[in-house]
C-alpha cells in the first residue's frame, strides 16, 4: 500500500482595512445622518473631530466585539465616545443612545478596492487558499459580504476571534489553519509595517507590504502598490 503524501496548498493571507476594503469618508456621512435623523447640524471640522474620537475608541477596543452581544455593547460604547466629542446641544441631549448608535453605524460604510476581487480570483486560479487575517471585530464577515468579497474567500480570521491582535502570531496561525497551509507555503499582504510585515515575519510567513500611496517600504521587504502585482508571484 502506497503512503499518501497530501499536497499542502499555498496560501495567500490578506489584511482587510487598507488592503481589501476602505472606509468611505465618514465625516460627511455623519453630518448627513445627524441632520436627517435629529436635526443636528455639524461643521465639517466638528464632524471630523467627533468621528476621529470614535475611531480611536474603536481601534483600542475592537477585540471586545467577539459575538453579537459583546458587539452591541462595543457599538454603544463607540457611540458614547462619539457623543462626548460632539458639540453639546439640547437636540443632542434628547437623542437616545440606541438612536445615536444607529446613526453612527449608518455613517461607517466600507467599499472594496477595485483591485481586490481580481487579485483574490487570480490567487484562487493559481490554486492558492485565500484567507483574511484582520484586526477587526466579529462583524468583518458581514462587512466583507456586503462588499461582495466574502464568497471569494476560503476563510476570515479576526483578532476578536483569535483573542489577540496582529502582530501577535496567533492571528496568523489561525489563518494558516483556515487555509490548511504551512507558514513556509504562505505569504501575507497588508498595509501596516507593524501589524502585517512584522507580524507575518514573527509567524514565519513571507510578508508583502502593500503601499497604495507608493511610500517606500522597509529594506528587504517586498513592496507592491496594487494587489494586481501579486499576479507576478513571489
Ligand atoms: Mg490594514
mmCIF file of C-alpha atoms and ligand atoms in Angstrom:
data_model
loop_
_atom_site.group_PDB
_atom_site.id
_atom_site.type_symbol
_atom_site.label_atom_id
_atom_site.label_comp_id
_atom_site.label_asym_id
_atom_site.label_seq_id
_atom_site.Cartn_x
_atom_site.Cartn_y
_atom_site.Cartn_z
ATOM 1 C CA UNK A 1 0.000 0.000 0.000
ATOM 2 C CA UNK A 2 1.446 3.345 -1.006
ATOM 3 C CA UNK A 3 1.839 6.022 1.634
ATOM 4 C CA UNK A 4 -0.212 9.082 0.968
ATOM 5 C CA UNK A 5 1.548 12.399 0.840
ATOM 6 C CA UNK A 6 -1.172 15.007 0.651
ATOM 7 C CA UNK A 7 -0.104 18.113 -1.179
ATOM 8 C CA UNK A 8 -0.294 21.157 1.050
ATOM 9 C CA UNK A 9 -1.756 24.185 -0.679
ATOM 10 C CA UNK A 10 -0.082 27.558 -0.919
ATOM 11 C CA UNK A 11 -1.888 30.287 0.941
ATOM 12 C CA UNK A 12 -2.399 33.976 0.389
ATOM 13 C CA UNK A 13 -3.245 35.741 3.643
ATOM 14 C CA UNK A 14 -4.681 39.240 3.367
ATOM 15 C CA UNK A 15 -5.205 42.120 5.743
ATOM 16 C CA UNK A 16 -8.639 43.783 5.443
ATOM 17 C CA UNK A 17 -8.672 47.546 6.144
ATOM 18 C CA UNK A 18 -6.442 49.432 3.739
ATOM 19 C CA UNK A 19 -5.755 46.251 1.790
ATOM 20 C CA UNK A 20 -9.099 44.788 0.647
ATOM 21 C CA UNK A 21 -11.513 47.468 1.857
ATOM 22 C CA UNK A 22 -11.522 51.133 2.783
ATOM 23 C CA UNK A 23 -13.816 53.256 4.889
ATOM 24 C CA UNK A 24 -15.745 55.797 2.887
ATOM 25 C CA UNK A 25 -15.043 59.300 4.264
ATOM 26 C CA UNK A 26 -17.214 59.112 7.401
ATOM 27 C CA UNK A 27 -17.447 62.783 8.410
ATOM 28 C CA UNK A 28 -19.824 63.837 5.575
ATOM 29 C CA UNK A 29 -21.971 60.762 6.229
ATOM 30 C CA UNK A 30 -22.109 61.599 9.953
ATOM 31 C CA UNK A 31 -23.134 65.161 9.140
ATOM 32 C CA UNK A 32 -25.889 63.853 6.904
ATOM 33 C CA UNK A 33 -27.163 61.227 9.354
ATOM 34 C CA UNK A 34 -27.266 63.564 12.368
ATOM 35 C CA UNK A 35 -29.002 66.282 10.369
ATOM 36 C CA UNK A 36 -31.520 63.927 8.811
ATOM 37 C CA UNK A 37 -32.347 61.929 11.933
ATOM 38 C CA UNK A 38 -32.077 64.521 14.714
ATOM 39 C CA UNK A 39 -31.805 67.961 13.135
ATOM 40 C CA UNK A 40 -28.252 68.324 14.462
ATOM 41 C CA UNK A 41 -26.096 70.427 12.147
ATOM 42 C CA UNK A 42 -22.327 69.943 12.349
ATOM 43 C CA UNK A 43 -19.498 71.770 10.641
ATOM 44 C CA UNK A 44 -17.022 69.636 8.724
ATOM 45 C CA UNK A 45 -14.381 70.064 11.444
ATOM 46 C CA UNK A 46 -16.870 69.179 14.206
ATOM 47 C CA UNK A 47 -17.851 66.005 12.349
ATOM 48 C CA UNK A 48 -14.217 65.102 11.689
ATOM 49 C CA UNK A 49 -13.289 65.631 15.341
ATOM 50 C CA UNK A 50 -16.166 63.505 16.610
ATOM 51 C CA UNK A 51 -15.633 60.636 14.199
ATOM 52 C CA UNK A 52 -11.879 60.654 14.904
ATOM 53 C CA UNK A 53 -12.639 60.238 18.609
ATOM 54 C CA UNK A 54 -14.987 57.369 17.843
ATOM 55 C CA UNK A 55 -12.470 55.644 15.570
ATOM 56 C CA UNK A 56 -9.728 55.998 18.193
ATOM 57 C CA UNK A 57 -12.001 54.400 20.778
ATOM 58 C CA UNK A 58 -12.941 51.610 18.376
ATOM 59 C CA UNK A 59 -9.346 50.836 17.424
ATOM 60 C CA UNK A 60 -8.423 50.488 21.099
ATOM 61 C CA UNK A 61 -11.357 48.197 21.845
ATOM 62 C CA UNK A 62 -12.191 46.324 18.608
ATOM 63 C CA UNK A 63 -11.197 42.950 20.042
ATOM 64 C CA UNK A 64 -14.060 43.200 22.513
ATOM 65 C CA UNK A 65 -16.667 42.599 19.791
ATOM 66 C CA UNK A 66 -16.493 38.799 19.929
ATOM 67 C CA UNK A 67 -20.148 37.848 19.421
ATOM 68 C CA UNK A 68 -23.444 39.640 18.711
ATOM 69 C CA UNK A 69 -23.965 40.622 22.357
ATOM 70 C CA UNK A 70 -20.476 41.972 23.003
ATOM 71 C CA UNK A 71 -20.503 43.640 19.584
ATOM 72 C CA UNK A 72 -23.681 45.509 20.520
ATOM 73 C CA UNK A 73 -22.009 46.691 23.740
ATOM 74 C CA UNK A 74 -18.953 47.815 21.756
ATOM 75 C CA UNK A 75 -21.159 49.747 19.334
ATOM 76 C CA UNK A 76 -22.894 51.502 22.224
ATOM 77 C CA UNK A 77 -19.567 52.488 23.776
ATOM 78 C CA UNK A 78 -18.349 53.772 20.426
ATOM 79 C CA UNK A 79 -21.495 55.891 20.198
ATOM 80 C CA UNK A 80 -20.753 57.236 23.697
ATOM 81 C CA UNK A 81 -17.232 58.161 22.578
ATOM 82 C CA UNK A 82 -18.778 59.929 19.604
ATOM 83 C CA UNK A 83 -21.342 61.700 21.800
ATOM 84 C CA UNK A 84 -18.826 63.219 24.198
ATOM 85 C CA UNK A 85 -16.822 64.525 21.224
ATOM 86 C CA UNK A 86 -19.857 66.246 19.674
ATOM 87 C CA UNK A 87 -20.741 69.866 20.486
ATOM 88 C CA UNK A 88 -23.218 69.829 23.403
ATOM 89 C CA UNK A 89 -26.734 70.850 22.415
ATOM 90 C CA UNK A 90 -30.315 70.435 23.519
ATOM 91 C CA UNK A 91 -31.004 68.411 20.386
ATOM 92 C CA UNK A 92 -28.150 66.017 21.145
ATOM 93 C CA UNK A 93 -29.293 65.642 24.766
ATOM 94 C CA UNK A 94 -32.650 64.374 23.503
ATOM 95 C CA UNK A 95 -31.126 61.614 21.358
ATOM 96 C CA UNK A 96 -31.415 58.141 22.884
ATOM 97 C CA UNK A 97 -28.280 56.005 22.979
ATOM 98 C CA UNK A 98 -29.736 53.385 20.630
ATOM 99 C CA UNK A 99 -30.663 56.023 18.073
ATOM 100 C CA UNK A 100 -27.206 57.579 18.140
ATOM 101 C CA UNK A 101 -25.667 54.143 17.736
ATOM 102 C CA UNK A 102 -27.779 53.538 14.631
ATOM 103 C CA UNK A 103 -26.768 56.920 13.186
ATOM 104 C CA UNK A 104 -23.115 56.121 13.843
ATOM 105 C CA UNK A 105 -23.324 52.721 12.170
ATOM 106 C CA UNK A 106 -25.040 54.291 9.171
ATOM 107 C CA UNK A 107 -22.072 56.658 8.874
ATOM 108 C CA UNK A 108 -19.493 53.873 8.708
ATOM 109 C CA UNK A 109 -19.575 52.380 5.245
ATOM 110 C CA UNK A 110 -16.906 50.289 3.606
ATOM 111 C CA UNK A 111 -16.125 49.644 -0.014
ATOM 112 C CA UNK A 112 -13.816 47.141 -1.672
ATOM 113 C CA UNK A 113 -10.766 48.373 -3.512
ATOM 114 C CA UNK A 114 -11.201 47.704 -7.224
ATOM 115 C CA UNK A 115 -8.092 45.525 -7.343
ATOM 116 C CA UNK A 116 -9.304 43.223 -4.541
ATOM 117 C CA UNK A 117 -11.729 40.864 -6.347
ATOM 118 C CA UNK A 118 -9.461 40.157 -9.356
ATOM 119 C CA UNK A 119 -6.449 39.577 -7.081
ATOM 120 C CA UNK A 120 -8.364 37.076 -4.957
ATOM 121 C CA UNK A 121 -9.728 35.282 -8.006
ATOM 122 C CA UNK A 122 -6.278 35.165 -9.623
ATOM 123 C CA UNK A 123 -4.777 33.620 -6.484
ATOM 124 C CA UNK A 124 -7.506 31.023 -6.376
ATOM 125 C CA UNK A 125 -6.869 30.362 -10.051
ATOM 126 C CA UNK A 126 -3.257 29.578 -9.121
ATOM 127 C CA UNK A 127 -4.563 27.033 -6.621
ATOM 128 C CA UNK A 128 -3.897 29.152 -3.550
ATOM 129 C CA UNK A 129 -6.158 29.289 -0.498
ATOM 130 C CA UNK A 130 -7.108 32.864 0.312
ATOM 131 C CA UNK A 131 -7.770 33.804 3.942
ATOM 132 C CA UNK A 132 -8.238 37.211 5.542
ATOM 133 C CA UNK A 133 -6.273 37.920 8.747
ATOM 134 C CA UNK A 134 -7.519 41.163 10.220
ATOM 135 C CA UNK A 135 -7.637 43.247 13.377
ATOM 136 C CA UNK A 136 -11.426 43.621 13.436
ATOM 137 C CA UNK A 137 -14.465 42.684 15.479
ATOM 138 C CA UNK A 138 -16.727 39.790 14.518
ATOM 139 C CA UNK A 139 -18.701 41.939 12.083
ATOM 140 C CA UNK A 140 -15.925 41.678 9.482
ATOM 141 C CA UNK A 141 -17.642 38.740 7.796
ATOM 142 C CA UNK A 142 -20.788 40.852 7.296
ATOM 143 C CA UNK A 143 -18.713 43.772 6.002
ATOM 144 C CA UNK A 144 -16.920 41.557 3.507
ATOM 145 C CA UNK A 145 -20.241 40.024 2.470
ATOM 146 C CA UNK A 146 -21.763 43.454 1.842
ATOM 147 C CA UNK A 147 -18.903 44.462 -0.453
ATOM 148 C CA UNK A 148 -19.054 41.131 -2.291
ATOM 149 C CA UNK A 149 -15.724 39.683 -1.132
ATOM 150 C CA UNK A 150 -16.826 37.058 1.407
ATOM 151 C CA UNK A 151 -17.920 34.464 -1.186
ATOM 152 C CA UNK A 152 -14.472 34.670 -2.815
ATOM 153 C CA UNK A 153 -12.575 33.767 0.368
ATOM 154 C CA UNK A 154 -11.607 30.449 1.952
ATOM 155 C CA UNK A 155 -11.632 31.895 5.456
ATOM 156 C CA UNK A 156 -11.861 35.015 7.598
ATOM 157 C CA UNK A 157 -9.887 35.291 10.847
ATOM 158 C CA UNK A 158 -10.343 38.313 13.089
ATOM 159 C CA UNK A 159 -8.456 39.451 16.155
ATOM 160 C CA UNK A 160 -11.745 39.266 18.025
ATOM 161 C CA UNK A 161 -11.946 35.556 17.249
ATOM 162 C CA UNK A 162 -8.256 34.943 17.864
ATOM 163 C CA UNK A 163 -8.345 36.703 21.226
ATOM 164 C CA UNK A 164 -5.325 38.800 20.306
ATOM 165 C CA UNK A 165 -4.409 41.153 17.503
ATOM 166 C CA UNK A 166 -1.709 41.389 14.878
ATOM 167 C CA UNK A 167 1.253 41.446 15.124
ATOM 168 C CA UNK A 168 0.646 38.519 17.517
ATOM 169 C CA UNK A 169 1.421 35.228 15.738
ATOM 170 C CA UNK A 170 -1.828 33.589 16.883
ATOM 171 C CA UNK A 171 -3.827 35.534 14.299
ATOM 172 C CA UNK A 172 -1.576 34.291 11.508
ATOM 173 C CA UNK A 173 -1.518 30.745 12.868
ATOM 174 C CA UNK A 174 -5.318 30.628 12.862
ATOM 175 C CA UNK A 175 -5.329 31.955 9.307
ATOM 176 C CA UNK A 176 -2.873 29.243 8.259
ATOM 177 C CA UNK A 177 -5.142 26.704 9.920
ATOM 178 C CA UNK A 178 -8.120 28.012 7.963
ATOM 179 C CA UNK A 179 -6.077 27.695 4.778
ATOM 180 C CA UNK A 180 -4.707 24.253 5.653
ATOM 181 C CA UNK A 181 -1.260 25.575 4.765
ATOM 182 C CA UNK A 182 2.144 25.793 6.421
ATOM 183 C CA UNK A 183 3.880 29.051 7.178
ATOM 184 C CA UNK A 184 6.579 28.307 4.617
ATOM 185 C CA UNK A 185 3.930 27.946 1.898
ATOM 186 C CA UNK A 186 2.196 31.241 2.625
ATOM 187 C CA UNK A 187 2.621 34.929 2.179
ATOM 188 C CA UNK A 188 0.726 37.718 3.917
ATOM 189 C CA UNK A 189 -0.178 41.009 2.296
ATOM 190 C CA UNK A 190 -1.035 44.090 4.302
ATOM 191 C CA UNK A 191 -0.553 47.830 4.534
ATOM 192 C CA UNK A 192 0.922 48.050 8.048
ATOM 193 C CA UNK A 193 4.623 47.577 8.689
ATOM 194 C CA UNK A 194 3.996 46.789 12.344
ATOM 195 C CA UNK A 195 0.854 44.668 12.138
ATOM 196 C CA UNK A 196 1.367 42.933 8.813
ATOM 197 C CA UNK A 197 5.067 42.850 7.959
ATOM 198 C CA UNK A 198 6.458 42.327 11.459
ATOM 199 C CA UNK A 199 3.519 40.119 12.395
ATOM 200 C CA UNK A 200 3.884 37.815 9.403
ATOM 201 C CA UNK A 201 7.623 37.530 9.934
ATOM 202 C CA UNK A 202 7.066 36.630 13.554
ATOM 203 C CA UNK A 203 4.879 33.755 12.409
ATOM 204 C CA UNK A 204 7.425 32.599 9.829
ATOM 205 C CA UNK A 205 5.360 33.859 6.897
ATOM 206 C CA UNK A 206 6.733 35.867 3.983
ATOM 207 C CA UNK A 207 5.425 39.438 4.283
ATOM 208 C CA UNK A 208 4.415 41.638 1.370
ATOM 209 C CA UNK A 209 3.803 45.297 2.146
ATOM 210 C CA UNK A 210 1.006 46.980 0.216
ATOM 211 C CA UNK A 211 1.894 50.660 -0.168
ATOM 212 C CA UNK A 212 -1.027 52.201 -2.014
ATOM 213 C CA UNK A 213 0.453 55.683 -1.566
ATOM 214 C CA UNK A 214 3.767 54.450 -3.009
ATOM 215 C CA UNK A 215 5.738 55.241 0.133
ATOM 216 C CA UNK A 216 8.885 53.098 0.199
ATOM 217 C CA UNK A 217 8.791 50.020 2.410
ATOM 218 C CA UNK A 218 11.488 48.794 4.787
ATOM 219 C CA UNK A 219 14.637 47.406 3.189
ATOM 220 C CA UNK A 220 14.378 43.767 2.296
ATOM 221 C CA UNK A 221 10.565 43.701 2.270
ATOM 222 C CA UNK A 222 8.774 43.040 -0.988
ATOM 223 C CA UNK A 223 6.591 46.094 -1.519
ATOM 224 C CA UNK A 224 3.738 46.415 -4.005
ATOM 225 C CA UNK A 225 1.480 49.363 -4.784
ATOM 226 C CA UNK A 226 -1.577 47.447 -6.018
ATOM 227 C CA UNK A 227 -2.890 43.956 -5.407
ATOM 228 C CA UNK A 228 -2.689 43.307 -9.153
ATOM 229 C CA UNK A 229 1.088 42.980 -8.724
ATOM 230 C CA UNK A 230 0.513 39.732 -6.834
ATOM 231 C CA UNK A 231 -0.176 38.014 -10.128
ATOM 232 C CA UNK A 232 3.567 38.151 -10.781
ATOM 233 C CA UNK A 233 4.144 35.644 -7.987
ATOM 234 C CA UNK A 234 6.536 35.896 -5.050
HETATM 235 MG MG1 LIG B 1 -4.625 47.435 7.251
#
